[in-house]
mmCIF file of C-alpha atoms in Angstrom:
data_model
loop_
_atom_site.group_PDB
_atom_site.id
_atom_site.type_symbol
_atom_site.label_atom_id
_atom_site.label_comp_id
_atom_site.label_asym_id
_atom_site.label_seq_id
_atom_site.Cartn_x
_atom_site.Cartn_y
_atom_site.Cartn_z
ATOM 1 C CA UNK A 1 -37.853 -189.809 88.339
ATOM 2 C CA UNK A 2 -40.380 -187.629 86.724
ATOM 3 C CA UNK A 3 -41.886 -184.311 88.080
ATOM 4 C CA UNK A 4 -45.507 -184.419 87.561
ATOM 5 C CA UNK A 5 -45.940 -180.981 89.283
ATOM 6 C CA UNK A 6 -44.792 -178.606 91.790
ATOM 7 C CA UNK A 7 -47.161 -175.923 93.555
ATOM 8 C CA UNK A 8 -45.873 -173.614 96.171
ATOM 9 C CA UNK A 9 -47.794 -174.562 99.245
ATOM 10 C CA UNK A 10 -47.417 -172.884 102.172
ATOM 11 C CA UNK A 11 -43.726 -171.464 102.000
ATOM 12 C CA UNK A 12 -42.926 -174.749 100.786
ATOM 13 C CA UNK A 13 -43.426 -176.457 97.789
ATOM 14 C CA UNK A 14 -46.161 -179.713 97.439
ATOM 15 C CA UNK A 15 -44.730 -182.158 94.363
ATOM 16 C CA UNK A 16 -46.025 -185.026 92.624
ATOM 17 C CA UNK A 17 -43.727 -187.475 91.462
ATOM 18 C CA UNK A 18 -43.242 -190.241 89.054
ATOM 19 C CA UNK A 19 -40.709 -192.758 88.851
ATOM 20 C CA UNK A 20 -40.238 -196.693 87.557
ATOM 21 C CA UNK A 21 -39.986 -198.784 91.004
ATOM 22 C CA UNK A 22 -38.040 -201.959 91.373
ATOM 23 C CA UNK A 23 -40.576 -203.873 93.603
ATOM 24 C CA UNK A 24 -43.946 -203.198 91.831
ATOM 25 C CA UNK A 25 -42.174 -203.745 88.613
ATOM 26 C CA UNK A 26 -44.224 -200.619 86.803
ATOM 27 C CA UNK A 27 -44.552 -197.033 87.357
ATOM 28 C CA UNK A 28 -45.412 -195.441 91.045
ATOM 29 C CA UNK A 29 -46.477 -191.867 92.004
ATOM 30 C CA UNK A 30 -46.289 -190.719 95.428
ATOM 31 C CA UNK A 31 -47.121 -186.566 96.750
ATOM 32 C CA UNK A 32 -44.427 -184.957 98.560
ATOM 33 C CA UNK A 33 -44.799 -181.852 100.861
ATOM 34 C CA UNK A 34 -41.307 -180.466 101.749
ATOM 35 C CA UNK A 35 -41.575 -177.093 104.407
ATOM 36 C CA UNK A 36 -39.601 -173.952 103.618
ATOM 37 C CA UNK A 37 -36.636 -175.213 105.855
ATOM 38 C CA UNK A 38 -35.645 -178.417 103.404
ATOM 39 C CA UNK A 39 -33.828 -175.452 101.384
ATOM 40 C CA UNK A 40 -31.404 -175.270 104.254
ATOM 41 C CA UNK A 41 -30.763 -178.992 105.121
ATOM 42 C CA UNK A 42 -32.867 -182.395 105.206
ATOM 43 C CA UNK A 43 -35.805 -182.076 107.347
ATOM 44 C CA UNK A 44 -37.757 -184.877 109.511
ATOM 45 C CA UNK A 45 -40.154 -186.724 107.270
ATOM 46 C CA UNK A 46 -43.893 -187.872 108.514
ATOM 47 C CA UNK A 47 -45.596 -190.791 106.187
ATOM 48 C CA UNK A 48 -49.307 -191.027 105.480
ATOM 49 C CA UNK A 49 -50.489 -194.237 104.090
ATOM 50 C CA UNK A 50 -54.512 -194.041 102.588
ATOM 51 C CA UNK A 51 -57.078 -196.406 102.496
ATOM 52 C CA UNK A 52 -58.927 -198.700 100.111
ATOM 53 C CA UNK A 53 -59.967 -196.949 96.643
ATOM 54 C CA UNK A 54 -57.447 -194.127 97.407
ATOM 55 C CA UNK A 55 -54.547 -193.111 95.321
ATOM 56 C CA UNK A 56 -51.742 -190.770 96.320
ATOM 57 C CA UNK A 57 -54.323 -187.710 95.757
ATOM 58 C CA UNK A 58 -56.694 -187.931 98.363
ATOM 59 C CA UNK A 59 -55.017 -187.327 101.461
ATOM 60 C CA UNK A 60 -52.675 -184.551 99.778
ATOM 61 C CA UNK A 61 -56.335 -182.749 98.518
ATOM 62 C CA UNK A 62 -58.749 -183.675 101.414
ATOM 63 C CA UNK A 63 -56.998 -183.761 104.840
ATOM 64 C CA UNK A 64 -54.944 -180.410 104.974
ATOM 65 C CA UNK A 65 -52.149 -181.515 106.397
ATOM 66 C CA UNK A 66 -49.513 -179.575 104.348
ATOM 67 C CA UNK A 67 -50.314 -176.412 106.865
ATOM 68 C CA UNK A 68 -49.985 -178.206 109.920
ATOM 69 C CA UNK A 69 -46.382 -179.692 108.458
ATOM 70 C CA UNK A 70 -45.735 -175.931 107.658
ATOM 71 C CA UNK A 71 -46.104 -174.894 110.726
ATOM 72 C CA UNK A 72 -43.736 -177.840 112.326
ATOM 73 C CA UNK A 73 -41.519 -177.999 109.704
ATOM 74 C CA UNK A 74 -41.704 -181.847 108.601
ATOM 75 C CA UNK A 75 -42.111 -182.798 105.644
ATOM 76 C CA UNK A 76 -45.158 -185.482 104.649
ATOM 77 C CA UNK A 77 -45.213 -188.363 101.693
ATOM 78 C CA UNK A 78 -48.296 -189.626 100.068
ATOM 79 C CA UNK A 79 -48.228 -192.873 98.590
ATOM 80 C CA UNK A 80 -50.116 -194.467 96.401
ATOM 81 C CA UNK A 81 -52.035 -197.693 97.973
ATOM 82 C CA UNK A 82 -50.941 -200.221 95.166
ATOM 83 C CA UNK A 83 -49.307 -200.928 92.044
ATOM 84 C CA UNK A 84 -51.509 -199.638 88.899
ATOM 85 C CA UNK A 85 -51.327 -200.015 85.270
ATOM 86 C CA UNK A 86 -53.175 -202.526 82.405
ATOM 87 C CA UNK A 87 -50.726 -205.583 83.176
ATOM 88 C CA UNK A 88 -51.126 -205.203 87.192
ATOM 89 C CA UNK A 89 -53.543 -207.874 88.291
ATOM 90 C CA UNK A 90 -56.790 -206.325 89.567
ATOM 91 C CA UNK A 91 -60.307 -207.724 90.854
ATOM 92 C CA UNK A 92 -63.890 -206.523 90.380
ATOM 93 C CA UNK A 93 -64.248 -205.355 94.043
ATOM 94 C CA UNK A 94 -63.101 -202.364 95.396
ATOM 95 C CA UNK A 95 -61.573 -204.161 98.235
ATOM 96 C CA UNK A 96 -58.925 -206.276 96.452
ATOM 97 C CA UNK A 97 -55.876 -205.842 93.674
ATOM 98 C CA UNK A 98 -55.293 -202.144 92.269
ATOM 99 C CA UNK A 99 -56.330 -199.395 95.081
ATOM 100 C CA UNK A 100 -56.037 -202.141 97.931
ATOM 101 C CA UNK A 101 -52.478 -203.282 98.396
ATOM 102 C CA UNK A 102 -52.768 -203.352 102.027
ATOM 103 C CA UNK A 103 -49.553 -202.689 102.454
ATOM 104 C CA UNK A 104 -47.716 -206.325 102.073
ATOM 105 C CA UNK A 105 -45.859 -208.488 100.002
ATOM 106 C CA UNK A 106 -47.665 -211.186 97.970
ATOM 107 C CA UNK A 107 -46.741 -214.244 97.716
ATOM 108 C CA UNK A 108 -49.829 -215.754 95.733
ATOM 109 C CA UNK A 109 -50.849 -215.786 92.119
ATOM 110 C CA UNK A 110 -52.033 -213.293 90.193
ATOM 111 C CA UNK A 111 -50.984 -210.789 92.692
ATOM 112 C CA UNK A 112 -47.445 -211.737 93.517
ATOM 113 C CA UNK A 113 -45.429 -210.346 90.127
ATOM 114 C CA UNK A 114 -46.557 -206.171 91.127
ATOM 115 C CA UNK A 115 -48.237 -206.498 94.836
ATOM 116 C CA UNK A 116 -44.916 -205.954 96.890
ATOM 117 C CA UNK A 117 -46.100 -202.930 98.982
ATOM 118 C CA UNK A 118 -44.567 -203.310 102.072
ATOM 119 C CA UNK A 119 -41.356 -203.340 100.161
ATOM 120 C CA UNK A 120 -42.201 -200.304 98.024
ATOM 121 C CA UNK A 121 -42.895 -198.468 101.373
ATOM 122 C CA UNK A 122 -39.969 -199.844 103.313
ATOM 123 C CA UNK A 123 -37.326 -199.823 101.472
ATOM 124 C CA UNK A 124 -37.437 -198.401 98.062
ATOM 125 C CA UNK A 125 -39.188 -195.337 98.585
ATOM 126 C CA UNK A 126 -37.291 -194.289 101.418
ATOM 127 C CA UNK A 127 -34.556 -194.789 99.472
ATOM 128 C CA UNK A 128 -35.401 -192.776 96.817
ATOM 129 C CA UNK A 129 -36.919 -189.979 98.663
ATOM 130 C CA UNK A 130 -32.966 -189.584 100.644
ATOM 131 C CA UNK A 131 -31.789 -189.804 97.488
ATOM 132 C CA UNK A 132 -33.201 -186.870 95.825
ATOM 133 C CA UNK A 133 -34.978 -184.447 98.974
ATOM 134 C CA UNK A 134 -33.605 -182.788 101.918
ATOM 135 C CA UNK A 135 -35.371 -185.969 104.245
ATOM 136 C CA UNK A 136 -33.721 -186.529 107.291
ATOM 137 C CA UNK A 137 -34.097 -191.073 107.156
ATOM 138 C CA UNK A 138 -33.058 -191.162 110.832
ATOM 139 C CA UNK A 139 -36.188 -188.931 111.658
ATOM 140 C CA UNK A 140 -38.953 -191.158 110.652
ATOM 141 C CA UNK A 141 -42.746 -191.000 111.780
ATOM 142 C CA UNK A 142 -45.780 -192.644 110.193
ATOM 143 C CA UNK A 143 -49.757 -192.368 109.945
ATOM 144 C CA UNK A 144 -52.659 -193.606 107.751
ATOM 145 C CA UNK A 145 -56.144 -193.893 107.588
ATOM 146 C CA UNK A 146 -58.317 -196.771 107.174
ATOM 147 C CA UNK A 147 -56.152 -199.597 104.878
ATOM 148 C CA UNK A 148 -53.567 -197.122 105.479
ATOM 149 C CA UNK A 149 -53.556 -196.612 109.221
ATOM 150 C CA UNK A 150 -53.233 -200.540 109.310
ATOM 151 C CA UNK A 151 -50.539 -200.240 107.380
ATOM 152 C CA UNK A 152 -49.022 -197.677 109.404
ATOM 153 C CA UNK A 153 -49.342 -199.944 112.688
ATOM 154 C CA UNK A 154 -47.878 -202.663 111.022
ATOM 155 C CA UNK A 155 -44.789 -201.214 109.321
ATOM 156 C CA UNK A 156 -44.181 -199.420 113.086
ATOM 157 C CA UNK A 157 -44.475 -202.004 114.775
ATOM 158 C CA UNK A 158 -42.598 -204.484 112.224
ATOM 159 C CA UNK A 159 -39.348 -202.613 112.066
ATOM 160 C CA UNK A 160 -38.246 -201.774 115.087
ATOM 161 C CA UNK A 161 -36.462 -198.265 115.412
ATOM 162 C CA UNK A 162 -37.528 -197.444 111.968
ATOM 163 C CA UNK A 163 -40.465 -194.715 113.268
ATOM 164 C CA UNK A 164 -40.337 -192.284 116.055
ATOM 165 C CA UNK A 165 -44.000 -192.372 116.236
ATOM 166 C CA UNK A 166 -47.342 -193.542 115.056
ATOM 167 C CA UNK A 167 -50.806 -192.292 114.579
ATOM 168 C CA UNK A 168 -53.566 -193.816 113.291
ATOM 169 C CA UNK A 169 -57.511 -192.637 111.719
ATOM 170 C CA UNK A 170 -59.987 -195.736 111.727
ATOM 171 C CA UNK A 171 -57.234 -198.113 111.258
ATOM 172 C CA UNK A 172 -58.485 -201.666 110.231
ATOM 173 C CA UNK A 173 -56.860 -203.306 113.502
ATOM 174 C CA UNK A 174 -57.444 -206.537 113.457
ATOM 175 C CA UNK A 175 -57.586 -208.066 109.988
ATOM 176 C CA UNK A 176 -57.028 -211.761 110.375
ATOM 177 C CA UNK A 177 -60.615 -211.585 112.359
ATOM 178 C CA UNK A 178 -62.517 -209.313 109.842
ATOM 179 C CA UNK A 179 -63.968 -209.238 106.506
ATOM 180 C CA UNK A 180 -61.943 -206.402 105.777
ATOM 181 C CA UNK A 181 -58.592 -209.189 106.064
ATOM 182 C CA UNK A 182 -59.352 -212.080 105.860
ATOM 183 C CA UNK A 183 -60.239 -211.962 102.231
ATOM 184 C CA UNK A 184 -57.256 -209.869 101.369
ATOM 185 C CA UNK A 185 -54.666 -211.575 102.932
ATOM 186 C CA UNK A 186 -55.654 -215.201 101.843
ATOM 187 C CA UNK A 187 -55.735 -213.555 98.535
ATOM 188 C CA UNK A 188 -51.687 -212.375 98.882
ATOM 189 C CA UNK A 189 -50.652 -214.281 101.088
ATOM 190 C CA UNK A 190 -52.332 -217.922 100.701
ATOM 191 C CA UNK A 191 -54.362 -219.749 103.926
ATOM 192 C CA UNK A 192 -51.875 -220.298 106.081
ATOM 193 C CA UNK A 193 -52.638 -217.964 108.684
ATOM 194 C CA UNK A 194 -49.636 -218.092 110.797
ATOM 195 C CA UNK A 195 -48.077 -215.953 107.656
ATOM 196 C CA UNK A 196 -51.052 -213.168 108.075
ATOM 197 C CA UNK A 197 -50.435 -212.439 111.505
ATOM 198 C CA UNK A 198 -47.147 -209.854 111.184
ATOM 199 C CA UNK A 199 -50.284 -207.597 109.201
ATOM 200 C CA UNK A 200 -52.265 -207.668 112.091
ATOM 201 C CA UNK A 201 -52.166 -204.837 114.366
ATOM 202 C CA UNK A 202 -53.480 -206.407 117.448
ATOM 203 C CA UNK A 203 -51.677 -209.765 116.994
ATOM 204 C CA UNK A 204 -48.427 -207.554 116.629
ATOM 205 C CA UNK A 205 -49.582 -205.581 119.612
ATOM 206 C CA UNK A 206 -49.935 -208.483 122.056
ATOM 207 C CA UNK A 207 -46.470 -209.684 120.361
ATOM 208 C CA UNK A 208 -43.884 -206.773 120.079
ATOM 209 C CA UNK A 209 -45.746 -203.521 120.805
ATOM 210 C CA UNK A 210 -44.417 -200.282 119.729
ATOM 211 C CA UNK A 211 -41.516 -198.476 121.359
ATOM 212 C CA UNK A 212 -42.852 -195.096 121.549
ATOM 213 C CA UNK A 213 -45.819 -192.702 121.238
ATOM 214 C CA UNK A 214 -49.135 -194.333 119.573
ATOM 215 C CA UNK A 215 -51.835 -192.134 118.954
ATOM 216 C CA UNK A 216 -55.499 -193.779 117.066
ATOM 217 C CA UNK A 217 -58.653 -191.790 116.721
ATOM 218 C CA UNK A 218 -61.862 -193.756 115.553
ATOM 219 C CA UNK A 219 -65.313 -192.341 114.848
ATOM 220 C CA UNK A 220 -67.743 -193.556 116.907
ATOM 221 C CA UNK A 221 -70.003 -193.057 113.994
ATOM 222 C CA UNK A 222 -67.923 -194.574 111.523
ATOM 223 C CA UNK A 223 -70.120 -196.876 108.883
ATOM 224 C CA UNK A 224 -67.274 -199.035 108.612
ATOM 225 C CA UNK A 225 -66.341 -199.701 112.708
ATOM 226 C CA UNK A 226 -67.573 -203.294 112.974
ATOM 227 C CA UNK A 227 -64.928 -204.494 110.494
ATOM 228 C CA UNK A 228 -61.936 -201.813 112.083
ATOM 229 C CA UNK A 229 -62.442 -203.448 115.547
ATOM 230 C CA UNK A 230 -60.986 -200.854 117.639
ATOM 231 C CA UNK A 231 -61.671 -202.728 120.713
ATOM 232 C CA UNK A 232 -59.484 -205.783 120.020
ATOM 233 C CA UNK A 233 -56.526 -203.172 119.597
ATOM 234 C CA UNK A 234 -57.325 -201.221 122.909
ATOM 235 C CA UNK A 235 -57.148 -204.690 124.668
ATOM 236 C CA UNK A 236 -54.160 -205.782 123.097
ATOM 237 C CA UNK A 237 -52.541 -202.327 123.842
ATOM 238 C CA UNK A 238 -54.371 -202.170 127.710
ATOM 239 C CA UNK A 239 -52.908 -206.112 128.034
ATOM 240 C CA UNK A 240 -49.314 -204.969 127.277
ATOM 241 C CA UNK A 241 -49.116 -201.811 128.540
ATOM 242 C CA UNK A 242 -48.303 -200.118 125.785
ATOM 243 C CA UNK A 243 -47.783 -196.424 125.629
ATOM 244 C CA UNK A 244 -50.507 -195.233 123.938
ATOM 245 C CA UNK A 245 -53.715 -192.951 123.353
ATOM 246 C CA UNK A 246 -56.812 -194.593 121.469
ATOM 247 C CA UNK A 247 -59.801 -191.994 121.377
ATOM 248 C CA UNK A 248 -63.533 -192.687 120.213
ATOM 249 C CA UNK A 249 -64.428 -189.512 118.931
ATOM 250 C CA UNK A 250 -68.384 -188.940 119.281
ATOM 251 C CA UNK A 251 -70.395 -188.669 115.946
ATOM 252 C CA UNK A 252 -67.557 -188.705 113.662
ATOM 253 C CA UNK A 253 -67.798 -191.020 110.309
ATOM 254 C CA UNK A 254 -65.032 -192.460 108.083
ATOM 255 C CA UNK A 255 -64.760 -189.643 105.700
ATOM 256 C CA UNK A 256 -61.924 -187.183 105.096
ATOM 257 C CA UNK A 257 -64.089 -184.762 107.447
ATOM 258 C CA UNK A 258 -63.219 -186.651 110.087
ATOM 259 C CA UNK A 259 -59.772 -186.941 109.124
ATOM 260 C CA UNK A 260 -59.385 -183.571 108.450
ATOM 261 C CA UNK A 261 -60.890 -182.456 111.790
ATOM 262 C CA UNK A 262 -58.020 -184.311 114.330
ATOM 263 C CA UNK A 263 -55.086 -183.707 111.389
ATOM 264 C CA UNK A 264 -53.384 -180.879 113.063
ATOM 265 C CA UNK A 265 -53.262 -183.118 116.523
ATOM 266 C CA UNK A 266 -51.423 -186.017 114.751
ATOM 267 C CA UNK A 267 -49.069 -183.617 113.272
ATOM 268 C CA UNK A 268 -48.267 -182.154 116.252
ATOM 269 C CA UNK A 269 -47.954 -185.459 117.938
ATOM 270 C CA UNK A 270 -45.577 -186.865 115.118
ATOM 271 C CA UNK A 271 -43.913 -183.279 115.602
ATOM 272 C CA UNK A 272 -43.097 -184.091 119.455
ATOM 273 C CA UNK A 273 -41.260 -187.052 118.683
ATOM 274 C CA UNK A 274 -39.392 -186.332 115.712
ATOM 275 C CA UNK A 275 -37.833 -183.184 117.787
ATOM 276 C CA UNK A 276 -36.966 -184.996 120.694
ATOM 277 C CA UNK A 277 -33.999 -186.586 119.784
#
């Protein structure tokens, strides 16, 4: 693993990291926040997963959550969003191949060979991170925005036990009946649909739910809200019962601003649960 860079952040130190991965068969870098107290022993660990276009950068610059994990003491990991490099299939749009992984395992050609996300952020990273941080694996919590909050649902909600907690800003909720989907996971994972629905937040909702805290703010201005169908989430969740906030916030967009504004709640909220037990 290589160290891109360390700055002290807070009273604890925010790294960028480099290392050859297993599953994406080519380099990854991921951002890594550890709090003052990993110098005295592992400490719990809070994923954020971006969006489409994003790389591991644009959370760890734009939605200042390193002082809010200060002040709780977690640490926070930002991924990259998909395999990169000049022999990693990619598309023209912005929505498919390099920058927009969403956060599975492809099965299809040309994506197949490097696209293994959900493996990458289930098992090899975690991995790697116990390996060589003070991370605490049995305290687990996870958010994302966007791409990434779907991603965040899904994983939660796919591995049962794995996550104390999950959060959630604009998530694309129900893929497998949007444009922001449907396109992507015929792509990776062919047109048999029964095979998309495990990345579908509200399919998995009305399936398996989530045992424990959910938190999800969307926008109510957000550009993009048509495609992240919030309300086929809130009815899976109100048709379960699931334990679980999901907030329109008035006149907020899909930008980092927004983000940025309800951060320090999500932390907090990740905080509860990672300290209860």
């Amino acid at each position: 693993m290589e160290t891109i860079s360390e700055n002290t952040c807070f009273g604890g130190t925010q790294g960028v990291y480099r290392h050859k991965s297993s599953s994406t068969g080519g380099d990854m870098t991921f951002g890594l926040f550890l709090p003052a107290e990993a110098q005295d022993g592992p400490v719990p660990i809070l994923w954020y997963l971006s969006g489409l276009t994003c790389t591991h950068e644009n959370a760890m610059t734009k939605a200042g959550a390193q002082a809010w994990c200060a002040e709780q003491g977690i640490a926070i990991v930002f991924p990259d969003t998909s395999p990169r490099g000049e022999d990693v299939a990619d598309d023209a749009a912005y929505d498919l191949g390099q920058g927009a992984g969403f956060y599975v395992d492809a099965t299809q050609a040309p994506w197949a060979p490097h696209f293994q996300m959900w493996t990458y952020i289930a098992d090899e990273l975690p991995a790697l991170l116990g390996e060589n941080f003070a991370i605490d694996l049995e305290r687990q919590a996870i958010t994302g925005h966007s791409m990434g909050g779907h991603g965040a649902l899904t994983l939660a909600m796919g591995m049962p036990g794995r996550f104390k907690s999950v959060s959630a800003f604009a998530p694309i909720s129900n893929p497998t009946a949007s444009d922001w989907g449907k396109k992507q996971l015929s792509a990776y994972l062919g047109d048999d649909q029964s095979l998309w629905a495990k990345h579908d937040a509200t399919l998995m909702m009305r399936e398996t739910g989530f045992n424990g805290p959910v938190l999800i703010d969307t926008g109510t201005q957000d550009q993009f809200i048509d495609l992240l169908k919030p309300e086929a989430l809130a009815e899976a969740a109100n048709a379960r019962r699931q334990q679980a906030t999901l907030r329109l916030q008035p006149g907020y967009d899909h930008s980092y601003f927004f983000v940025a504004s309800f951060i320090e709640e999500h932390v907090a909220f990740h905080a509860d649960a990672l300290y209860a037990s």
